[in-house]
Amino acid sequence: MITIKDVAKRAGVSISTVSRVINNSKPVSNEIRQRVLKVIEETGYTPNPLARSLVTKKSQLIGVIVPDISDFFMGELLNGIEEVGKIYDYDIVLCNSYGEPDEELKYINLLKSKQVAGIIFVSWKMNQKHVDVIEKANIPAVYISKNATEFDVYSVSINNFEASYDMTKYLIENGNKKIAFMKSSAQDNIMDSDRYRGYKKALKEANIEIDETLVKEGDDTSESGYYLMSEILEAKNIPDAVFASRDEIAVGVINCILDAGYKVPEDISVSGYNDIKLASLYRPALTTIKQPIYDMGAVSIRMIVKIINNEGLEDKKILLPYSLIERQSVLKK
Amino acid sequence: MITIKDVAKRAGVSISTVSRVINNSKPVSNEIRQRVLKVIEETGYTPNPLARSLVTKKSQLIGVIVPDISDFFMGELLNGIEEVGKIYDYDIVLCNSYGEPDEELKYINLLKSKQVAGIIFVSWKMNQKHVDVIEKANIPAVYISKNATEFDVYSVSINNFEASYDMTKYLIENGNKKIAFMKSSAQDNIMDSDRYRGYKKALKEANIEIDETLVKEGDDTSESGYYLMSEILEAKNIPDAVFASRDEIAVGVINCILDAGYKVPEDISVSGYNDIKLASLYRPALTTIKQPIYDMGAVSIRMIVKIINNEGLEDKKILLPYSLIERQSVLKK
DNA sequence: TTGTAGGCGTTATCAA
DNA sequence: TTGATAACGCCTACAA
């Protein structure tokens, strides 16, 4: 392996000079600069990032902690993170926490020991403990989590409250009165989620009373959606529509409805949330809230870079635009 | 940050001694070992991996190059890689090549400069150049690619030829005679893919002549499947079944068939390949070849670790078992 | 503008 | 069994 020393020798200069031209850190006479550059070119020398990090105490690594790599949402998110990360010359070290707080905490420390330059923390549901640990590690961090806005941290998300409100209103406007809602399990979260609050607000405005038997709570999987829907169906209290707070859940819901012999959207309309790839692939194609998932990843790493470089950040919380995508799973009036 | 020096001082020993107890590299008297251990415990000291790698020339990083992170297949694969990697204390640095050979090559070099301990190279279609570059970088590598078996490298896959043969035979046994096949674009690959060969063999055995107009070639997306199927439909040469060499393609195919007013599987049966999550979520649920995707990831990193540690590896090519999953997209006779 | 030398946190060699 | 000390490849005062 060729080192800075070799380059220096071949160029007939000291290693500090080579270092200077590499980093543009101090003036170097043009003649010498050219000479050094030429040698670098010839030898194909690249600085050893390890040695560099050791002295600068900074690496070109960004740690990304996600709850499930194989989740459809994460794939698109990671795409965004990776792609713009590359632009700024950062690499991604990937950690799969399985959503378990212990794992998440462990990974934060592990990443710290790896001297990552920053952390993007993706979680189903974050809590103060996460914030404390990351804060203590003193690493720039950006959070992506449904409830990230509840904390005083850098975060990127969409306005879940408004989006959910819009979708519910849309459902109502299309003639649906009995609207079921699938929320994801509350865990240690006392407050109602933004999405649930948006749903409630829309109903209230339309003077529709909330039917608690139509509000179900489960986890973020299609299996859960299937099960929850089967409960509703069994109770014989058939809704006009169901609003699932996640596309995967919506797909489970639809599968259940179909298996029970009803039709979607003719008998029951179903809407999702996120607009993952699956949403447009599935039939009936899902009417859903489009989150700019790729962009969320892109923006979050851009934030990290800004924090690292002390560039100004206007806002700690970035809210990206969402949109309501009309497809086939909701019957239009 | 607390270093080995601090530990040494607090324990009243030299840093070499501390290093020895950390690495168990040389005998240390029990009394001193305990003392050092205690200090480590108290101070919460963890060795700096960077400094360590700098001297050992080895890191605990495994580079994973994938063609598309958001691909359904990759998610499950990465899950396997990450989880098993963690067991052996390896972290994953993730690279997205977009399937572009230039990017792939660049990443290999980048990973080398990061001193990764190994590379898992995932590619739609690999070629000799990849092998050469990785070989030259002299880094342990395992390949996951449909055509990996064509090269003399460590690889993990399933027996694509047999699996494809089985599926085609299954289709035939269920009364289908005119069976279309969707293969993925050949690129620089002269030979027919294993999957296509399996298809041909089954047809031949059943004395069915290959109808070239029913063999289509496109890329690995559902859009491609949709388009290819529309061509077939337009040609009015309606097949009994179509065998798509990838689940995503199959979904596109079905969507096209559905949109054209035909029924699946009543009018046309469709089978996929891979058994990604989508396959069971979609309706009609896909009859497909189940690749043990998670296991493929798990096995590949296990191989890397073995190579690194010079443990014996029986075989360069590991073939994992596959199975034919019967669901709803193929009509049973 | 350039070079010398010390140090980043480890491991590894060689004496003691 | 232990301890100095020289690397590892790079950056950065400090001097020249």
XYZ file of C-alpha atoms (C1' of nucleotides) in Angstrom:
698
model
C 0.000 0.000 0.000
C 1.209 3.416 -0.970
C 1.361 6.060 1.738
C 1.875 9.752 2.072
C 5.523 9.051 2.750
C 5.979 7.382 -0.606
C 4.354 10.275 -2.369
C 6.588 12.727 -0.536
C 9.672 10.841 -1.452
C 8.770 10.501 -5.100
C 7.890 14.168 -5.314
C 11.002 15.167 -3.469
C 9.141 17.092 -0.789
C 8.242 16.593 2.843
C 5.144 14.765 3.924
C 3.704 17.937 5.393
C 3.734 19.488 1.984
C 1.904 16.538 0.545
C -0.583 16.744 3.359
C -1.101 20.400 2.570
C -1.923 19.845 -1.037
C -4.269 17.015 -0.197
C -6.181 19.034 2.338
C -5.662 22.478 0.894
C -4.858 23.452 4.403
C -1.925 25.790 3.848
C -0.526 27.613 0.836
C 1.767 25.612 -1.383
C 3.683 26.996 -4.309
C 2.041 26.161 -7.553
C 5.034 24.401 -8.947
C 5.315 22.010 -6.054
C 1.595 21.493 -5.895
C 1.577 20.356 -9.500
C 4.471 18.045 -8.886
C 2.777 16.455 -5.921
C -0.509 16.170 -7.733
C 1.215 14.428 -10.551
C 2.788 11.866 -8.267
C -0.553 11.269 -6.584
C -2.085 10.766 -9.986
C 0.632 8.382 -11.054
C 0.669 6.328 -7.918
C -3.054 6.300 -7.410
C -2.485 7.286 -3.836
C -5.489 7.732 -1.579
C -5.134 8.884 2.013
C -5.820 6.275 4.620
C -9.120 7.293 6.212
C -8.311 5.409 9.379
C -5.098 7.234 10.086
C -6.782 10.454 9.233
C -9.704 9.851 11.533
C -7.366 8.873 14.302
C -5.852 12.323 14.406
C -8.802 14.442 13.356
C -11.165 12.461 15.571
C -13.669 12.512 12.802
C -14.566 9.830 10.346
C -16.476 9.946 7.107
C -18.932 7.487 8.504
C -22.543 8.170 9.317
C -24.266 5.671 11.530
C -27.822 4.819 10.617
C -29.910 2.962 13.137
C -33.115 1.499 11.786
C -35.708 -0.750 13.390
C -35.951 -3.133 10.449
C -33.895 -3.088 7.302
C -36.308 -5.222 5.367
C -39.138 -2.838 6.028
C -40.354 -1.297 2.785
C -40.092 2.166 4.241
C -36.463 1.761 5.278
C -35.306 0.700 1.870
C -36.385 3.904 0.239
C -35.145 5.943 3.153
C -31.724 4.338 3.059
C -31.594 4.983 -0.649
C -31.928 8.682 -0.010
C -29.432 8.657 2.809
C -26.859 6.713 0.877
C -27.117 8.693 -2.297
C -26.680 12.156 -0.865
C -24.254 10.830 1.695
C -22.050 9.803 -1.154
C -22.128 13.313 -2.546
C -20.575 14.577 0.642
C -18.240 11.654 0.794
C -19.857 9.966 3.732
C -20.396 6.271 4.051
C -23.182 4.560 5.853
C -22.773 2.061 8.608
C -25.998 0.268 9.057
C -27.444 -0.931 12.329
C -30.592 -2.957 12.755
C -32.160 -2.428 16.133
C -35.307 -4.508 15.709
C -36.996 -1.640 17.419
C -35.671 -2.807 20.743
C -34.647 0.058 22.981
C -31.750 -1.902 24.439
C -30.315 -2.569 21.017
C -30.807 1.009 20.008
C -28.914 2.215 23.028
C -26.133 -0.286 22.493
C -25.743 0.782 18.897
C -25.458 4.395 19.800
C -22.478 3.615 21.973
C -20.982 1.323 19.406
C -21.244 3.998 16.776
C -19.607 6.455 19.081
C -16.642 4.185 19.539
C -16.425 3.970 15.766
C -16.115 7.734 15.726
C -18.995 8.200 13.369
C -19.446 11.782 12.326
C -23.159 11.633 12.883
C -26.142 9.449 13.562
C -29.446 9.154 11.816
C -31.776 7.546 14.225
C -34.876 5.931 12.790
C -37.348 4.499 15.184
C -40.962 3.446 15.315
C -41.330 5.360 18.471
C -38.546 7.208 20.147
C -38.362 8.310 23.734
C -36.427 10.631 25.998
C -33.895 7.978 26.849
C -32.732 7.834 23.250
C -32.318 11.548 23.228
C -30.367 11.521 26.455
C -27.954 8.848 25.345
C -27.275 10.427 21.995
C -26.969 13.827 23.593
C -24.437 12.450 26.023
C -22.469 10.821 23.237
C -22.202 14.282 21.811
C -22.676 13.237 18.210
C -24.690 15.211 15.698
C -27.942 13.390 15.224
C -31.131 13.603 13.253
C -34.243 11.693 14.193
C -36.833 10.148 11.964
C -39.759 8.919 13.929
C -43.476 9.396 13.935
C -43.234 11.162 17.234
C -39.949 12.967 16.781
C -41.615 16.344 16.846
C -42.388 15.848 20.505
C -38.732 16.236 21.386
C -36.284 19.059 21.146
C -34.079 17.418 18.552
C -33.228 17.670 14.901
C -35.841 15.801 12.985
C -37.394 15.421 9.609
C -40.942 14.326 9.066
C -44.167 15.373 7.486
C -47.036 17.005 9.266
C -48.728 13.822 10.335
C -51.544 15.598 12.029
C -52.553 17.537 8.960
C -52.033 14.646 6.607
C -54.200 12.408 8.670
C -56.807 15.103 8.951
C -56.818 15.543 5.188
C -57.228 11.877 4.511
C -60.056 11.499 6.971
C -61.775 14.503 5.510
C -61.307 13.060 2.058
C -62.923 9.854 3.190
C -65.849 11.780 4.651
C -66.264 13.884 1.560
C -66.594 10.749 -0.453
C -69.591 9.681 1.475
C -68.064 7.584 4.216
C -69.525 8.033 7.675
C -68.467 5.030 9.629
C -64.734 5.210 9.365
C -62.553 2.761 11.212
C -59.038 3.747 12.226
C -56.049 1.464 12.685
C -53.411 2.959 14.886
C -50.142 1.444 15.853
C -49.539 0.344 19.391
C -48.992 3.118 21.857
C -46.089 1.615 23.739
C -44.746 4.056 26.252
C -46.400 6.932 24.532
C -49.042 8.578 26.635
C -50.263 11.056 24.128
C -52.373 10.191 21.158
C -50.353 10.076 17.997
C -50.601 12.912 15.525
C -52.247 10.654 13.045
C -54.966 9.648 15.428
C -55.525 13.241 16.444
C -55.949 14.282 12.830
C -58.524 11.574 12.363
C -60.447 12.659 15.407
C -60.442 16.290 14.414
C -61.873 15.566 10.990
C -64.634 13.435 12.425
C -65.486 16.033 14.977
C -65.730 18.746 12.380
C -68.106 16.588 10.420
C -70.132 15.965 13.543
C -69.445 12.295 13.444
C -69.106 10.709 16.795
C -66.194 8.401 17.285
C -67.150 4.767 17.472
C -64.559 3.308 19.790
C -65.220 -0.199 18.534
C -63.968 0.961 15.176
C -60.669 2.238 16.515
C -58.184 -0.584 16.634
C -54.668 -0.785 17.840
C -51.945 -3.169 16.725
C -48.465 -3.222 15.358
C -47.191 -2.050 12.007
C -47.575 -5.251 10.030
C -50.027 -6.495 7.462
C -50.730 -9.452 9.724
C -51.859 -7.064 12.373
C -54.085 -5.278 9.890
C -55.617 -8.556 8.860
C -56.325 -9.563 12.408
C -57.723 -6.225 13.458
C -60.024 -6.149 10.484
C -61.250 -9.635 11.187
C -62.251 -8.474 14.645
C -64.247 -5.646 13.196
C -65.923 -7.905 10.686
C -66.823 -10.420 13.331
C -68.422 -7.720 15.410
C -70.801 -7.200 12.511
C -70.303 -3.498 12.787
C -69.234 -3.015 9.203
C -67.633 0.349 8.474
C -67.889 2.301 5.253
C -64.179 2.826 5.171
C -61.049 2.082 7.100
C -58.104 4.365 7.444
C -54.937 2.448 8.228
C -52.014 4.436 9.552
C -49.615 2.467 7.401
C -49.746 0.911 3.942
C -48.741 -2.517 5.187
C -51.636 -2.477 7.609
C -53.968 -1.335 4.851
C -52.938 -4.266 2.689
C -53.646 -6.650 5.533
C -57.004 -5.023 6.024
C -57.917 -5.353 2.370
C -56.810 -8.958 2.226
C -59.032 -9.685 5.169
C -61.994 -7.902 3.635
C -61.496 -9.726 0.347
C -61.180 -13.076 2.076
C -64.416 -12.378 3.909
C -66.162 -11.970 0.596
C -66.588 -8.214 0.580
C -65.316 -5.983 -2.148
C -62.843 -3.126 -1.994
C -63.684 -0.364 -2.560
C -67.287 -1.119 -3.527
C -68.287 -2.422 -0.099
C -65.585 -0.959 2.052
C -63.044 1.678 1.154
C -59.533 1.445 2.565
C -56.805 4.023 2.693
C -53.201 3.700 3.689
C -50.336 5.896 4.731
C -46.779 6.290 3.439
C -47.036 5.383 -0.214
C -44.391 2.728 -0.181
C -43.756 0.955 -3.462
C -46.204 -1.713 -2.495
C -49.046 0.817 -2.518
C -49.067 1.237 -6.265
C -48.189 -2.373 -6.998
C -50.995 -3.819 -4.997
C -54.467 -4.250 -6.459
C -56.637 -2.413 -5.761
C -53.937 0.208 -5.802
C -53.864 2.015 -2.502
C -55.218 5.477 -1.965
C -52.739 6.794 0.522
C -50.733 9.652 1.980
C -47.519 10.021 0.102
C -44.560 10.644 2.310
C -41.488 11.712 0.378
C -39.514 8.877 1.877
C -36.457 9.165 -0.302
C -36.356 12.889 0.339
C -36.640 12.361 4.052
C -33.482 10.321 3.925
C -31.770 12.819 1.684
C -32.716 15.763 3.852
C -31.735 14.076 7.073
C -28.206 13.373 5.988
C -27.950 16.840 4.522
C -28.841 18.154 7.956
C -26.166 16.056 9.586
C -23.585 17.398 7.208
C -24.687 20.925 7.936
C -24.439 20.346 11.648
C -20.998 18.859 11.279
C -19.788 21.760 9.203
C -21.437 24.314 11.396
C -23.388 25.677 8.495
C -26.478 27.478 9.587
C -29.580 25.425 10.122
C -32.723 27.489 10.123
C -34.858 24.959 11.833
C -34.430 21.987 14.058
C -37.557 20.408 12.709
C -37.997 20.016 9.029
C -41.470 19.291 7.779
C -41.584 17.939 4.269
C -44.630 18.241 2.050
C -46.971 15.315 1.740
C -49.763 14.640 -0.673
C -52.874 12.583 -0.885
C -52.636 10.052 -3.663
C -55.963 8.976 -5.055
C -55.947 5.465 -6.384
C -58.426 2.641 -6.386
C -58.934 1.523 -2.830
C -61.299 4.339 -1.933
C -64.605 4.635 -3.744
C -65.123 8.090 -5.223
C -68.502 9.621 -4.930
C -12.197 10.135 25.983
C -10.464 7.518 28.049
C -7.566 5.648 26.485
C -5.390 2.696 27.160
C -2.888 5.049 28.685
C -5.331 6.203 31.312
C -6.176 2.654 32.186
C -2.507 1.787 32.473
C -1.835 4.676 34.753
C -4.785 3.997 37.021
C -3.870 0.353 37.256
C -0.235 1.145 37.824
C 0.977 -0.968 34.930
C 2.347 -0.365 31.475
C 0.132 0.032 28.440
C 1.515 -3.157 27.000
C 0.134 -5.048 29.911
C -3.251 -3.496 29.460
C -3.144 -4.359 25.813
C -2.370 -7.927 26.715
C -5.305 -8.372 28.987
C -7.607 -6.789 26.432
C -6.459 -9.061 23.664
C -5.475 -12.080 25.661
C -2.405 -12.036 23.526
C 0.225 -12.886 26.097
C 0.172 -14.309 29.589
C -0.495 -11.852 32.367
C -0.358 -12.692 36.050
C -3.765 -13.179 37.467
C -3.379 -10.512 40.089
C -2.531 -7.829 37.574
C -5.150 -8.992 35.152
C -7.820 -8.561 37.774
C -6.547 -5.128 38.641
C -6.625 -4.027 35.041
C -10.015 -5.541 34.441
C -11.339 -3.676 37.408
C -10.070 -0.364 36.124
C -11.553 -1.051 32.706
C -14.823 -1.831 34.370
C -14.736 1.329 36.431
C -13.747 3.639 33.666
C -15.921 2.077 31.004
C -12.948 2.025 28.709
C -13.364 0.628 25.211
C -10.440 0.320 22.823
C -10.441 2.694 19.913
C -11.178 0.584 16.863
C -9.548 3.100 14.570
C -6.204 3.036 16.269
C -6.444 -0.677 16.448
C -7.207 -1.082 12.781
C -4.414 1.250 11.895
C -1.852 -1.103 13.272
C -3.498 -4.444 12.663
C -4.613 -3.437 9.173
C -7.908 -5.047 9.848
C -11.205 -3.511 10.754
C -14.427 -4.988 12.045
C -16.204 -3.653 9.017
C -17.739 -5.681 6.239
C -18.546 -3.829 3.062
C -21.770 -4.757 1.359
C -22.324 -3.593 -2.178
C -25.875 -3.879 -3.424
C -27.477 -2.742 -6.655
C -30.504 -1.196 -4.976
C -31.153 -0.867 -1.286
C -34.854 -0.316 -1.716
C -35.237 -3.530 -3.620
C -37.418 -5.937 -1.686
C -34.862 -8.668 -2.032
C -32.033 -6.606 -0.577
C -33.898 -5.711 2.569
C -34.271 -9.296 3.628
C -30.762 -10.112 2.557
C -29.283 -7.239 4.537
C -31.263 -8.363 7.531
C -29.493 -11.682 7.441
C -26.118 -10.134 6.894
C -26.503 -7.606 9.652
C -27.820 -10.003 12.240
C -25.160 -12.635 11.813
C -22.511 -9.987 11.375
C -23.363 -8.615 14.756
C -22.773 -11.992 16.330
C -19.214 -11.933 15.102
C -18.836 -8.309 16.006
C -18.765 -7.027 12.465
C -20.487 -3.918 11.272
C -21.892 -3.316 7.856
C -20.967 -0.472 5.608
C -23.527 -0.190 2.937
C -22.904 0.796 -0.666
C -25.539 1.315 -3.303
C -24.162 0.730 -6.768
C -27.359 1.163 -8.776
C -26.143 -1.837 -10.658
C -23.698 0.312 -12.552
C -20.402 -1.443 -13.109
C -18.451 1.786 -12.705
C -19.961 2.451 -9.328
C -19.391 -1.107 -8.281
C -15.753 -0.888 -9.157
C -15.377 2.449 -7.408
C -16.942 1.074 -4.283
C -14.645 -1.869 -4.181
C -11.681 0.456 -4.069
C -13.311 2.723 -1.575
C -13.990 -0.198 0.694
C -10.445 -1.297 0.394
C -9.220 2.074 1.523
C -11.541 1.750 4.492
C -9.740 -1.473 5.310
C -12.889 -3.516 5.401
C -12.293 -7.051 6.495
C -14.412 -8.439 3.719
C -16.849 -7.661 0.959
C -20.210 -9.114 0.139
C -20.880 -8.293 -3.432
C -24.469 -8.418 -4.573
C -25.172 -7.811 -8.187
C -27.864 -8.379 -10.748
C -25.285 -9.729 -13.049
C -21.645 -9.922 -12.251
C -18.784 -10.247 -14.671
C -15.124 -11.113 -14.767
C -14.088 -7.537 -14.232
C -15.674 -7.499 -10.812
C -13.834 -10.613 -9.906
C -10.554 -9.221 -11.131
C -10.833 -5.992 -9.199
C -11.848 -7.653 -5.979
C -9.194 -10.283 -6.435
C -6.622 -7.579 -6.915
C -7.802 -5.729 -3.831
C -7.037 -8.922 -2.014
C -10.043 -8.784 0.242
C -12.093 -11.825 1.211
C -15.280 -11.672 -0.791
C -18.499 -13.563 -1.271
C -20.725 -13.041 -4.271
C -24.460 -13.145 -4.474
C -25.627 -12.983 -8.008
C -27.810 -14.993 -10.302
C -24.798 -15.925 -12.350
C -22.206 -16.197 -9.603
C -21.810 -19.888 -10.164
C -20.206 -19.188 -13.512
C -17.122 -17.832 -11.802
C -14.490 -19.328 -9.603
C -15.418 -17.355 -6.519
C -17.061 -17.813 -3.162
C -20.756 -17.569 -3.684
C -24.071 -18.444 -2.178
C -27.163 -19.078 -4.191
C -29.788 -21.637 -4.890
C -29.816 -24.027 -7.768
C -31.565 -21.731 -10.188
C -31.552 -24.240 -12.962
C -33.333 -26.891 -10.986
C -35.730 -24.481 -9.353
C -36.734 -23.077 -12.672
C -37.090 -26.537 -14.098
C -39.311 -27.540 -11.198
C -41.554 -24.563 -11.579
C -41.969 -25.029 -15.298
C -42.721 -28.676 -14.779
C -45.245 -27.749 -12.140
C -46.907 -25.406 -14.571
C -47.035 -28.098 -17.204
C -48.389 -30.659 -14.791
C -51.205 -28.327 -14.020
C -52.356 -28.347 -17.555
C -50.511 -25.383 -19.005
C -49.047 -25.830 -22.449
C -48.372 -22.369 -23.744
C -46.067 -21.001 -21.119
C -44.519 -17.591 -21.528
C -41.203 -16.817 -19.869
C -39.948 -13.462 -18.698
C -36.234 -13.314 -18.418
C -34.131 -10.421 -17.321
C -31.935 -8.651 -19.777
C -28.851 -10.508 -20.832
C -26.418 -7.605 -20.702
C -22.940 -8.840 -21.317
C -23.867 -12.361 -20.558
C -23.531 -14.643 -23.527
C -24.878 -17.757 -21.989
C -28.511 -18.324 -21.251
C -29.286 -17.874 -17.616
C -29.827 -20.899 -15.437
C -33.426 -19.968 -14.996
C -34.074 -19.860 -18.694
C -32.279 -23.135 -19.214
C -34.417 -24.808 -16.594
C -37.511 -23.560 -18.345
C -36.332 -24.871 -21.694
C -35.430 -28.240 -20.336
C -38.851 -28.773 -18.780
C -40.591 -27.796 -21.988
C -38.410 -30.069 -24.002
C -39.088 -33.005 -21.743
C -42.775 -32.412 -22.176
C -42.344 -32.217 -25.907
C -43.517 -28.662 -26.010
C -41.820 -26.545 -28.560
C -40.606 -23.183 -27.454
C -42.627 -20.327 -28.831
C -40.101 -17.543 -29.145
C -42.798 -14.891 -29.230
C -43.657 -15.942 -25.710
C -40.142 -15.476 -24.385
C -39.652 -11.883 -23.371
C -36.706 -10.024 -22.036
C -36.705 -6.921 -19.883
C -35.354 -5.624 -16.617
C -36.197 -6.669 -13.115
C -39.070 -4.305 -12.397
C -42.807 -4.641 -12.242
C -43.054 -1.941 -14.900
C -41.061 -4.116 -17.201
C -43.325 -7.059 -16.469
C -46.346 -4.958 -17.212
C -44.952 -3.794 -20.495
C -43.765 -7.186 -21.635
C -47.119 -8.711 -20.845
C -48.932 -6.014 -22.753
C -46.862 -6.901 -25.789
C -47.877 -10.504 -25.488
C -51.511 -9.610 -25.058
C -51.460 -7.328 -28.049
C -50.004 -10.071 -30.183
C -53.169 -12.008 -29.445
C -51.100 -15.051 -28.690
C -52.540 -15.608 -25.247
C -50.550 -18.054 -23.127
C -51.969 -20.430 -20.550
C -49.404 -19.329 -18.022
C -46.473 -17.030 -17.604
C -43.415 -17.766 -15.584
C -41.684 -14.583 -14.472
C -38.133 -14.901 -13.275
C -38.790 -12.484 -10.461
C -41.748 -11.715 -8.195
C -41.769 -8.038 -9.059
C -42.056 -8.902 -12.712
C -44.821 -11.341 -11.945
C -46.776 -8.658 -10.157
C -46.433 -6.364 -13.147
C -47.568 -9.165 -15.377
C -50.631 -9.855 -13.283
C -51.531 -6.190 -13.066
C -51.390 -6.010 -16.825
C -53.516 -9.095 -17.253
C -56.054 -7.798 -14.768
C -56.178 -4.408 -16.431
C -56.772 -6.091 -19.759
C -59.841 -7.756 -18.349
C -58.538 -11.266 -17.948
C -58.543 -13.165 -14.707
C -55.659 -14.640 -12.786
C -55.390 -17.544 -12.426
C -58.629 -18.543 -14.144
C -57.633 -17.250 -17.572
C -53.910 -17.070 -17.206
C -51.729 -18.483 -14.468
C -48.677 -16.573 -13.331
C -45.767 -17.667 -11.241
C -42.959 -15.697 -9.740
C -39.530 -16.263 -8.328
C -37.882 -15.332 -5.013
C -40.784 -15.227 -2.590
C -40.189 -11.736 -1.364
C -42.621 -10.403 1.217
C -44.719 -8.927 -1.525
C -45.473 -12.376 -2.915
C -47.709 -13.392 -0.045
C -49.143 -9.928 0.468
C -50.300 -9.495 -3.068
C -53.624 -10.816 -4.281
C -53.792 -13.252 -5.880
C -50.984 -14.438 -3.685
C -48.062 -15.498 -5.804
C -47.109 -19.065 -6.510
C -43.375 -18.782 -6.558
C -39.950 -20.221 -5.884
C -38.913 -19.492 -2.357
C -35.345 -18.426 -2.020
C -34.147 -18.401 1.574
C -33.127 -14.783 1.237
C -32.408 -14.090 4.867
C -30.353 -17.256 5.066
C -28.408 -16.306 1.991
C -27.324 -13.159 3.751
C -26.572 -15.011 6.937
C -24.555 -17.681 5.193
C -22.594 -15.239 3.101
C -21.307 -13.287 6.043
C -20.582 -16.483 7.882
C -18.430 -17.471 4.936
C -16.561 -14.194 5.045
C -15.819 -14.672 8.700
C -14.553 -18.151 8.025
C -12.312 -16.928 5.264
C -10.968 -14.185 7.492
C -10.238 -16.583 10.297
C -8.841 -19.201 8.004
C -11.328 -21.735 9.193
C -11.857 -24.481 6.715
C -14.430 -23.898 4.022
C -15.563 -27.080 2.386
C -16.936 -25.475 -0.681
C -16.532 -22.275 -2.578
C -20.079 -22.430 -3.807
C -22.862 -22.886 -1.371
C -26.214 -23.922 -2.736
C -29.099 -23.346 -0.379
C -32.340 -25.268 -0.613
C -35.288 -23.722 -2.355
C -38.903 -24.694 -2.447
C -41.908 -24.236 -4.620
C -44.602 -22.330 -2.802
C -48.085 -23.000 -4.050
C -50.406 -20.084 -3.636
C -53.197 -18.639 -5.711
C -51.713 -17.287 -8.887
C -51.474 -20.627 -10.602
C -54.622 -22.589 -11.295
C -54.444 -26.112 -9.971
C -55.787 -28.851 -12.088
C 6.405 28.716 1.413
C 8.573 24.593 3.251
C 10.353 21.056 6.600
C 10.902 18.902 11.348
C 8.960 16.593 14.916
C 5.436 15.305 18.090
C 1.235 12.976 18.763
C -3.477 10.428 17.765
C -4.517 5.205 20.429
C -3.121 0.803 19.460
C -0.281 -3.399 18.735
C 4.090 -5.791 18.438
C 9.021 -6.465 19.029
C 12.632 -6.898 22.016
C 14.911 -6.612 26.323
C 14.835 -7.041 30.970
C 5.723 -12.048 33.267
C 6.493 -7.199 32.452
C 7.907 -2.644 30.299
C 10.063 0.528 26.830
C 9.683 1.759 22.354
C 9.029 1.623 17.539
C 5.738 1.420 14.226
C 0.754 2.268 11.697
C -0.420 6.754 8.279
C -1.679 11.058 8.900
C -2.160 16.092 10.651
C -0.357 20.250 12.646
C 2.086 23.408 15.564
C 6.505 25.325 15.401
C 10.785 26.592 13.181
C 13.298 27.793 9.425
